[in-house]
CSV table of C-alpha atoms and ligand atoms in Angstrom, one decimal:
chain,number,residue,atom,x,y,z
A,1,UNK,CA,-13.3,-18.0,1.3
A,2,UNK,CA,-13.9,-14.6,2.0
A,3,UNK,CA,-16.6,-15.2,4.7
A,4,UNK,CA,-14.2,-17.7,6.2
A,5,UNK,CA,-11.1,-16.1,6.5
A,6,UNK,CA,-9.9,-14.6,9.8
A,7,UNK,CA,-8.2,-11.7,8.7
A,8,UNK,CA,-8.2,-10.4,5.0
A,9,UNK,CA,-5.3,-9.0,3.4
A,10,UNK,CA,-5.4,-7.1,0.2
A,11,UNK,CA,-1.7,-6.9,-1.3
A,12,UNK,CA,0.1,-5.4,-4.4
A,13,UNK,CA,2.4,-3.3,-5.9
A,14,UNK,CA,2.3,0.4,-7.8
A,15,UNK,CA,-0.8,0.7,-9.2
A,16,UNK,CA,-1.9,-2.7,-8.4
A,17,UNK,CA,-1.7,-1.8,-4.5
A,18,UNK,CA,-4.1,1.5,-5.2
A,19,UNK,CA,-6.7,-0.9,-6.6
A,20,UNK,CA,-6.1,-2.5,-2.9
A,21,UNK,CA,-6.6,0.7,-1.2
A,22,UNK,CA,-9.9,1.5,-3.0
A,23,UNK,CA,-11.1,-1.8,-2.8
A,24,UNK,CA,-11.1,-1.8,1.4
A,25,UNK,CA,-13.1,1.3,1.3
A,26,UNK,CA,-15.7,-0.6,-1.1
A,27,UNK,CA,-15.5,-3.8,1.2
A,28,UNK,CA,-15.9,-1.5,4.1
A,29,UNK,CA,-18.7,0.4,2.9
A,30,UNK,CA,-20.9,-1.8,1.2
A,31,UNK,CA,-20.1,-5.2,3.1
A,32,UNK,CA,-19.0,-4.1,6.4
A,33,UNK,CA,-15.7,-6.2,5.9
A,34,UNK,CA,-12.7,-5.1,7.0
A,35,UNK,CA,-9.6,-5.4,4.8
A,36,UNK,CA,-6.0,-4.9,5.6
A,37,UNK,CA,-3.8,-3.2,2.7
A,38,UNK,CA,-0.6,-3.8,2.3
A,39,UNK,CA,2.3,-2.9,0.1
A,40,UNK,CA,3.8,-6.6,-1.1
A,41,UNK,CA,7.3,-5.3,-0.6
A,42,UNK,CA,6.3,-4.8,3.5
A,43,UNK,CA,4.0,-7.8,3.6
A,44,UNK,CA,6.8,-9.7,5.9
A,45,UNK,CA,6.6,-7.5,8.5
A,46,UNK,CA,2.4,-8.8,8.8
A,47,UNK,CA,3.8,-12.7,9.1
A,48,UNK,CA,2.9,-13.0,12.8
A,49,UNK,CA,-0.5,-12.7,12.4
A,50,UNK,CA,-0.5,-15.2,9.8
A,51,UNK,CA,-2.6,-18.4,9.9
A,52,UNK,CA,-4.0,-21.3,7.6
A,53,UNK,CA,-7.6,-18.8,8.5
A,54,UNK,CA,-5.7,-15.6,7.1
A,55,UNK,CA,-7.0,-14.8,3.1
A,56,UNK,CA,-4.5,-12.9,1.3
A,57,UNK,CA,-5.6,-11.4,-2.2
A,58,UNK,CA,-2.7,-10.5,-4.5
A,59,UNK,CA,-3.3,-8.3,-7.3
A,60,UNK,CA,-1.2,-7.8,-9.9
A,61,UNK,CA,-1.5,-7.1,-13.6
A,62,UNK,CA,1.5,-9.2,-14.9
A,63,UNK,CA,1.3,-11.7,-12.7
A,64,UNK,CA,5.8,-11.8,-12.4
A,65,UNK,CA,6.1,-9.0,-9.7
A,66,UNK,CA,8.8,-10.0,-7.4
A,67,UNK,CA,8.0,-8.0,-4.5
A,68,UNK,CA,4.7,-10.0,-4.8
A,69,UNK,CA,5.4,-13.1,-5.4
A,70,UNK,CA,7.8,-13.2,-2.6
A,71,UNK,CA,5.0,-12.0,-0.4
A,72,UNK,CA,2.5,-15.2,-1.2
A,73,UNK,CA,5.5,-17.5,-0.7
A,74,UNK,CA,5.4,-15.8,2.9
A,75,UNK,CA,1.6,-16.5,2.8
A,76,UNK,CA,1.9,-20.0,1.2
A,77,UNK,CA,4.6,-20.7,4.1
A,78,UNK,CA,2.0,-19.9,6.7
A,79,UNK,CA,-0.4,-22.1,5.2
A,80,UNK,CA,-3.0,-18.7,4.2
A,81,UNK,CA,-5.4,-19.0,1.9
A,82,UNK,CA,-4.3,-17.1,-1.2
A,83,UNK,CA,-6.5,-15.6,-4.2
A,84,UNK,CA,-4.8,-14.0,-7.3
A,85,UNK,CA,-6.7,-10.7,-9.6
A,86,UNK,CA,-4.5,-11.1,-12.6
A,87,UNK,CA,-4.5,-10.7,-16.1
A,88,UNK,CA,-1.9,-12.4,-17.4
A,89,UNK,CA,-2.8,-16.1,-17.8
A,90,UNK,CA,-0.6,-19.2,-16.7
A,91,UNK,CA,2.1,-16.2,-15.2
A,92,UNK,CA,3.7,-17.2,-11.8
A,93,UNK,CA,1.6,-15.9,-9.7
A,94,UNK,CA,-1.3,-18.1,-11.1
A,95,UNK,CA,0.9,-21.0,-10.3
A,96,UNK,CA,1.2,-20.3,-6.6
A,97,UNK,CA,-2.7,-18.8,-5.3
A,98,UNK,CA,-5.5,-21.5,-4.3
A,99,UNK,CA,-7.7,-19.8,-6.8
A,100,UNK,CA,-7.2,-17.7,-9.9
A,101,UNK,CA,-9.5,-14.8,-10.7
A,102,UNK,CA,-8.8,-13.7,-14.2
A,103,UNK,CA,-8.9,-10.2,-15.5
A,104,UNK,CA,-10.1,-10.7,-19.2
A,105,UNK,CA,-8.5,-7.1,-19.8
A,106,UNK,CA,-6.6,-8.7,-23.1
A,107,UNK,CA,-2.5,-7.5,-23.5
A,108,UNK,CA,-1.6,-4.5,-21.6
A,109,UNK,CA,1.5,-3.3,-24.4
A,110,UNK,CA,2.0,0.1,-22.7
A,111,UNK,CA,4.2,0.1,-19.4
A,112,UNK,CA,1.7,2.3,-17.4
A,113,UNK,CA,-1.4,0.0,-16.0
A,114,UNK,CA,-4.1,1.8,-17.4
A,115,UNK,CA,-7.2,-0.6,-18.3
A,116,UNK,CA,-5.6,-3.4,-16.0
A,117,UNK,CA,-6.2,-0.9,-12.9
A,118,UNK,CA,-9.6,-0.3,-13.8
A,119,UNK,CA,-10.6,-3.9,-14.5
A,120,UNK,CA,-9.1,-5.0,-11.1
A,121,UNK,CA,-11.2,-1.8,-9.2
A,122,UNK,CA,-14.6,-3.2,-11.1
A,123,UNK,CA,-13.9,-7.2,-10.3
A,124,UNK,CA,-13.4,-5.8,-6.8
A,125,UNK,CA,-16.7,-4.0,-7.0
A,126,UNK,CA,-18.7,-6.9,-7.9
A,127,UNK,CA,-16.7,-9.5,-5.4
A,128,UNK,CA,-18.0,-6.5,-2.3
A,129,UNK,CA,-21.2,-6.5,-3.8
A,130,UNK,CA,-21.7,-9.9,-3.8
A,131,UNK,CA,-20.4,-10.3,-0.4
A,132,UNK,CA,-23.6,-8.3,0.4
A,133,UNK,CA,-26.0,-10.4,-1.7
A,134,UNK,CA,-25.8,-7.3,-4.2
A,135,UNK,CA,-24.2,-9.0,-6.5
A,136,UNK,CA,-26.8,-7.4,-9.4
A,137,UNK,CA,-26.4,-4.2,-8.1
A,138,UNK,CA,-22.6,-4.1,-8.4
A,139,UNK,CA,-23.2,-5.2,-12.0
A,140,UNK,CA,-25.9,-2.4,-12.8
A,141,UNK,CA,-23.3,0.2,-11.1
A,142,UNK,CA,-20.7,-1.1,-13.8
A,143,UNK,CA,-22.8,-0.9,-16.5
A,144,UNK,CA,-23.2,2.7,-15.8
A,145,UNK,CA,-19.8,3.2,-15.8
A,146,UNK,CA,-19.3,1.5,-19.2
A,147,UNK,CA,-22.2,3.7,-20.4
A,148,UNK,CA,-20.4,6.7,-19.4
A,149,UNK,CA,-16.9,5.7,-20.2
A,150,UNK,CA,-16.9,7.1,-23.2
A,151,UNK,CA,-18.9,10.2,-23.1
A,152,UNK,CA,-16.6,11.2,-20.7
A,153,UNK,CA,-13.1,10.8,-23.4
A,154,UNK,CA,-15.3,12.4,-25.8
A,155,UNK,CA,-16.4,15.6,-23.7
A,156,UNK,CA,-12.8,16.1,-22.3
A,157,UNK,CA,-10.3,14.9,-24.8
A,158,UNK,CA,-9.7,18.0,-26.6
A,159,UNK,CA,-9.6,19.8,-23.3
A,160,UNK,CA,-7.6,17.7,-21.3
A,161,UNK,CA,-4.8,17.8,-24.5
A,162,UNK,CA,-5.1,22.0,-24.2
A,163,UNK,CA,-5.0,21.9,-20.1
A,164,UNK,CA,-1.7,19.6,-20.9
A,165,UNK,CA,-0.3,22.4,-22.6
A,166,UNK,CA,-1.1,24.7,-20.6
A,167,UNK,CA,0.5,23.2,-17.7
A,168,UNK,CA,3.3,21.1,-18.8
A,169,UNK,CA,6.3,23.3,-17.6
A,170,UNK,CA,4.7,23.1,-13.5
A,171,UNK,CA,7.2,21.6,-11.5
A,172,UNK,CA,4.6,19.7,-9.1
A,173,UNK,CA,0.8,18.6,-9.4
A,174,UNK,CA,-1.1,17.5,-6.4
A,175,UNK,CA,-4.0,15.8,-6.1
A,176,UNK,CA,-6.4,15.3,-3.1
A,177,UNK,CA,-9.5,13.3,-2.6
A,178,UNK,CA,-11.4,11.7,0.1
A,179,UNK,CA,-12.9,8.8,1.1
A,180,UNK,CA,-12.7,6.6,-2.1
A,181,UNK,CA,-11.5,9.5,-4.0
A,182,UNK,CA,-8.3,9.2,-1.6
A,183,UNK,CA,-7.2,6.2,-3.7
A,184,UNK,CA,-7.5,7.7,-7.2
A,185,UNK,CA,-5.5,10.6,-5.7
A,186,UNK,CA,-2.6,8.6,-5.3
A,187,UNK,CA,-2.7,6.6,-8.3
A,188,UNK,CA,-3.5,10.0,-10.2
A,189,UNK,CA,0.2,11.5,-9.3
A,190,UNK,CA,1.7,8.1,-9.7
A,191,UNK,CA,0.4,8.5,-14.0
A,192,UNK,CA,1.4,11.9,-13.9
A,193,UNK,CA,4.8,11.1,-12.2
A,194,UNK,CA,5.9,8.0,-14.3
A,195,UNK,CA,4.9,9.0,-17.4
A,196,UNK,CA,5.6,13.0,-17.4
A,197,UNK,CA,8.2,13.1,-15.3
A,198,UNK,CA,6.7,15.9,-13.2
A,199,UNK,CA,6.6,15.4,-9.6
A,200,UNK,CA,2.6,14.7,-8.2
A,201,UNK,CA,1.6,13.9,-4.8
A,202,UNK,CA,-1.6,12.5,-3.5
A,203,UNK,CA,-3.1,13.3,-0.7
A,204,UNK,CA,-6.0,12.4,1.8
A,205,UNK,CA,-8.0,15.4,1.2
A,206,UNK,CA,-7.4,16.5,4.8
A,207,UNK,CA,-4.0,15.8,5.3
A,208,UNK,CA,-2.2,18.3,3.0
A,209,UNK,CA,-2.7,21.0,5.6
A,210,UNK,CA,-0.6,18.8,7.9
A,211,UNK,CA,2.9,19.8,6.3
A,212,UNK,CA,2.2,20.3,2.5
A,213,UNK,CA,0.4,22.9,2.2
A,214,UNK,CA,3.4,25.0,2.7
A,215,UNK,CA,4.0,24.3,-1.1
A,216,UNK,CA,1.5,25.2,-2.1
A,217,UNK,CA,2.1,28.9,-4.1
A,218,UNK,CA,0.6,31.2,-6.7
A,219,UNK,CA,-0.7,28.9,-9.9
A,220,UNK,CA,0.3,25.5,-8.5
A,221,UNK,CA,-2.0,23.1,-10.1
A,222,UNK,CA,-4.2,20.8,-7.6
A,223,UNK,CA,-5.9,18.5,-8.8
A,224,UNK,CA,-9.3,18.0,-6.4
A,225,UNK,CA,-11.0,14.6,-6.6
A,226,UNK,CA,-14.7,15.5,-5.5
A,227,UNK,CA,-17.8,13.1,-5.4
A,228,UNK,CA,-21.1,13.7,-3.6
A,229,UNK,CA,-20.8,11.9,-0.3
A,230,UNK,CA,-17.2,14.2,-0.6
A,231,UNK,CA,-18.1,17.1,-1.4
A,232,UNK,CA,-18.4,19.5,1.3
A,233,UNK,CA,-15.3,18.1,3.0
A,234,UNK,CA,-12.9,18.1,0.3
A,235,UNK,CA,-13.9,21.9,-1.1
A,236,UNK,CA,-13.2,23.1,2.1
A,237,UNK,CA,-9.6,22.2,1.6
A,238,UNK,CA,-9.9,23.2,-1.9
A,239,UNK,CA,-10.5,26.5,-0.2
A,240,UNK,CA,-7.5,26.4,2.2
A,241,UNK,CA,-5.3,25.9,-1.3
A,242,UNK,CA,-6.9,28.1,-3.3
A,243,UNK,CA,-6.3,30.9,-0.6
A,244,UNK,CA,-2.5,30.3,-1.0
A,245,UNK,CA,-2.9,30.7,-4.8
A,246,UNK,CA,-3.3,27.5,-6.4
A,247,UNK,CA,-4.8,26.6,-9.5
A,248,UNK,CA,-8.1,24.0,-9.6
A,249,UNK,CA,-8.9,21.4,-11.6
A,250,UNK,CA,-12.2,19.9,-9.9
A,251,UNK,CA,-12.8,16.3,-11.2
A,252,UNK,CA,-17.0,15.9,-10.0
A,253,UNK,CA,-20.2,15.7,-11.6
A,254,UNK,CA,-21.1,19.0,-10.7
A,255,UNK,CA,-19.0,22.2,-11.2
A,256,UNK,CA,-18.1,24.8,-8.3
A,257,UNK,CA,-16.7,28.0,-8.3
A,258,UNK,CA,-13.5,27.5,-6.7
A,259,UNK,CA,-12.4,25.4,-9.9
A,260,UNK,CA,-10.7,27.2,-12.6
A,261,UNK,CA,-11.2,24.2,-14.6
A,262,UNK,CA,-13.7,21.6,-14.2
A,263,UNK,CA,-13.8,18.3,-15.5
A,264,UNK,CA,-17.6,16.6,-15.5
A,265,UNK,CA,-17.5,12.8,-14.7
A,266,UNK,CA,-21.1,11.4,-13.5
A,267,UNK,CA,-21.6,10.1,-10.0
A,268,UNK,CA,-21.4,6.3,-9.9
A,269,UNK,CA,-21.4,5.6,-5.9
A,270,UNK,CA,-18.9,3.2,-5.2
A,271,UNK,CA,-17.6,2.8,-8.9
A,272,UNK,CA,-16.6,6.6,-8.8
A,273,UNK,CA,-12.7,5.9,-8.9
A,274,UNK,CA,-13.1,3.7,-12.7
A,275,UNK,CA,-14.4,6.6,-14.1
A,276,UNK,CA,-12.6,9.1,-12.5
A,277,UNK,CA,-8.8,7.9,-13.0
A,278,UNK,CA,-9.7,8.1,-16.8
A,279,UNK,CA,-9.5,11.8,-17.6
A,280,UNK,CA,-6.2,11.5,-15.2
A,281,UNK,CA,-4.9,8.8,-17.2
A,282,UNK,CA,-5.5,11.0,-20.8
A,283,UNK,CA,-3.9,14.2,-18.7
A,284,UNK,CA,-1.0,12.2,-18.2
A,285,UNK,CA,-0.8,11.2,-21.8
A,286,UNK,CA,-0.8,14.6,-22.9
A,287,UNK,CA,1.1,15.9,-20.5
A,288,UNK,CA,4.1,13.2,-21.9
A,289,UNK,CA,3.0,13.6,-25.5
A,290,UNK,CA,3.4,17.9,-24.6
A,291,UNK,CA,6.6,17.2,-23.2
A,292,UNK,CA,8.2,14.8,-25.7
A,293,UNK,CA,8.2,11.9,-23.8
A,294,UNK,CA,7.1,8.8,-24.9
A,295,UNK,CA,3.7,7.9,-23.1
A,296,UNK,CA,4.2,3.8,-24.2
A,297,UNK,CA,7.6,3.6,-22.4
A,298,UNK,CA,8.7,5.8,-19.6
A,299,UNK,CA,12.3,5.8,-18.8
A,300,UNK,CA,14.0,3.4,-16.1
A,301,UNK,CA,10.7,1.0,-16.1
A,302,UNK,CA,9.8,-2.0,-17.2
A,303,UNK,CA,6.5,-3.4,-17.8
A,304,UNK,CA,6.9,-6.4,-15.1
A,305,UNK,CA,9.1,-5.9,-12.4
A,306,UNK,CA,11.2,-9.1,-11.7
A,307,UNK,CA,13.9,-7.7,-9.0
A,308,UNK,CA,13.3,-7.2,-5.5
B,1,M6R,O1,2.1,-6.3,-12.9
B,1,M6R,P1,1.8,-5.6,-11.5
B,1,M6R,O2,0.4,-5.2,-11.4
B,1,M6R,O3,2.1,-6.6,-10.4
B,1,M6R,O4,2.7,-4.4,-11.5
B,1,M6R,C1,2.8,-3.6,-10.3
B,1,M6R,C2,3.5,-2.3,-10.6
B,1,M6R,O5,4.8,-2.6,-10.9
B,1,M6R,C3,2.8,-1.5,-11.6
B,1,M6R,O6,1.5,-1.3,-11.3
B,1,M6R,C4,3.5,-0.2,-11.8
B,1,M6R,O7,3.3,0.6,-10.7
B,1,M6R,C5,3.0,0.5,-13.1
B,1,M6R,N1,4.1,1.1,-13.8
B,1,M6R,C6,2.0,1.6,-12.8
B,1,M6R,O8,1.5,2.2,-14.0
């Protein structure tokens, strides 16, 4: 389907539509494919370049988003072919997709998509792979990244928890990344946000010195996303913050100077956002559990949501 289609679009919502975003800069790198990414709520606004050769991909943990499912209807309508990444069996989005690709990441009880996020990122990996007859290297890349999942909650849990502490009264967090990193930026501040309630913004590495940057004061906390094909790139603008004041955590495999915290997570090429969004994720946790919120069910959300 994919080597068929005339136009690929990636769609979702919340966390699901950062999975999209990474995902295009995987298909991009590794198979030279270009993917659109689009928000399912704005999908309607792409019907004119609709066709029965268009592919639209719809990822979604609970399968019941209505912002999503009203965007395959529009593909359905204009005959597209249409793939589901779910994880909740027999939901209605299964029901409407030419093909189901199930995410065998079991109940996710807790309102924040934690483990459904990364599940989607690594069947995304392997589908890229494949689609450049790498199929065994996606796989070996994953299994690094299961190898490493958990040395990297054991070496940081108690630190992250303390960091938590340390920072919970900060009225913003901000987080910048590049490249694939760019992604996990965004779906960093979005934990942070929903489940903290402290405001978090992520940013293209390059673009906070575009307008944000003037926020940036004495012990503001930004988070820096850095990998090795990053690296040089994104500490440069961890420099420009760091000369207004701010406070680094670097997330990368090796440690810098500039950081005033560092957080060590192994290199995996293109699987680098699965492992990196996972100290986030426990941050975000403590951060809520520091603050007295509860990190299972955030106020005003709800696990699926069924409104437009
Ligand atoms: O079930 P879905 O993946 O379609 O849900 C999409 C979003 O509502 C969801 O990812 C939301 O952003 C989560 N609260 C994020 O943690």
């Amino acid at each position: 389907m994919f080597r068929q289609a005339k136009g690929i679009f990636f769609i979702g919502c919340g966390t699901s539509y950062h999975a999209c975003v990474s995902a295009a800069y995987v298909f991009a790198h590794t198979a030279g494919i270009h993917v659109n990414t689009v928000i399912a709520s704005e999908f309607s606004n792409y019907e004119k370049f609709l066709t029965d050769k268009s592919l639209v991909v719809a990822l979604s943990q609970s399968g019941e988003t209505a912002d999503l499912l009203d965007a395959i209807r529009t593909a359905k309508r204009k005959e597209c072919q249409t793939i589901s990444i779910v994880n909740v069996v027999g939901s209605t989005l299964t029901r409407h997709c030419d093909l189901n690709i199930l995410m065998n990441s079991g109940p996710e009880i807790c309102v924040l998509s934690t483990k459904s996020y990364t599940s989607q990122l690594a069947i995304l990996l392997m589908l890229a792979y494949s689609m450049s007859g790498r199929l065994n290297e996606g796989k070996e890349l994953i299994k690094k990244v299961c190898e490493n999942v958990s040395r990297v909650i054991d070496n940081n849990l108690e630190t992250l928890e303390s960091l938590a502490g340390e920072l919970k009264e900060n009225r913003d967090f901000f987080l910048i990344g590049r490249d694939l990193a760019y992604p996990s930026a965004l779906e960093g501040a979005l934990k942070i946000k929903e489940v903290s309630y402290i405001h978090a913004e992520g940013f293209a590495g390059a673009e906070l010195k575009h307008g944000t940057i003037a926020l940036i004061d004495r012990g503001v906390p930004v988070i820096v996303l850095s990998t090795e094909r990053t690296r040089y790139l994104i500490l440069s603008n961890a420099m420009e913050v760091k000369a207004r004041g701010a406070y680094l955590i670097g997330i990368d495999s090796v440690d810098n100077e500039l950081f005033d915290y560092f957080i060590k997570v192994p290199d995996v090429n293109h699987a680098n956002p699965i492992l990196m969004i996972i100290p986030i994720q426990i941050f975000a946790y403590y951060l809520a559990l520091a603050r007295g919120c509860d990190p299972d069910k955030p106020r005003n959300l709800a696990k699926s949501v069924t409104v437009k």
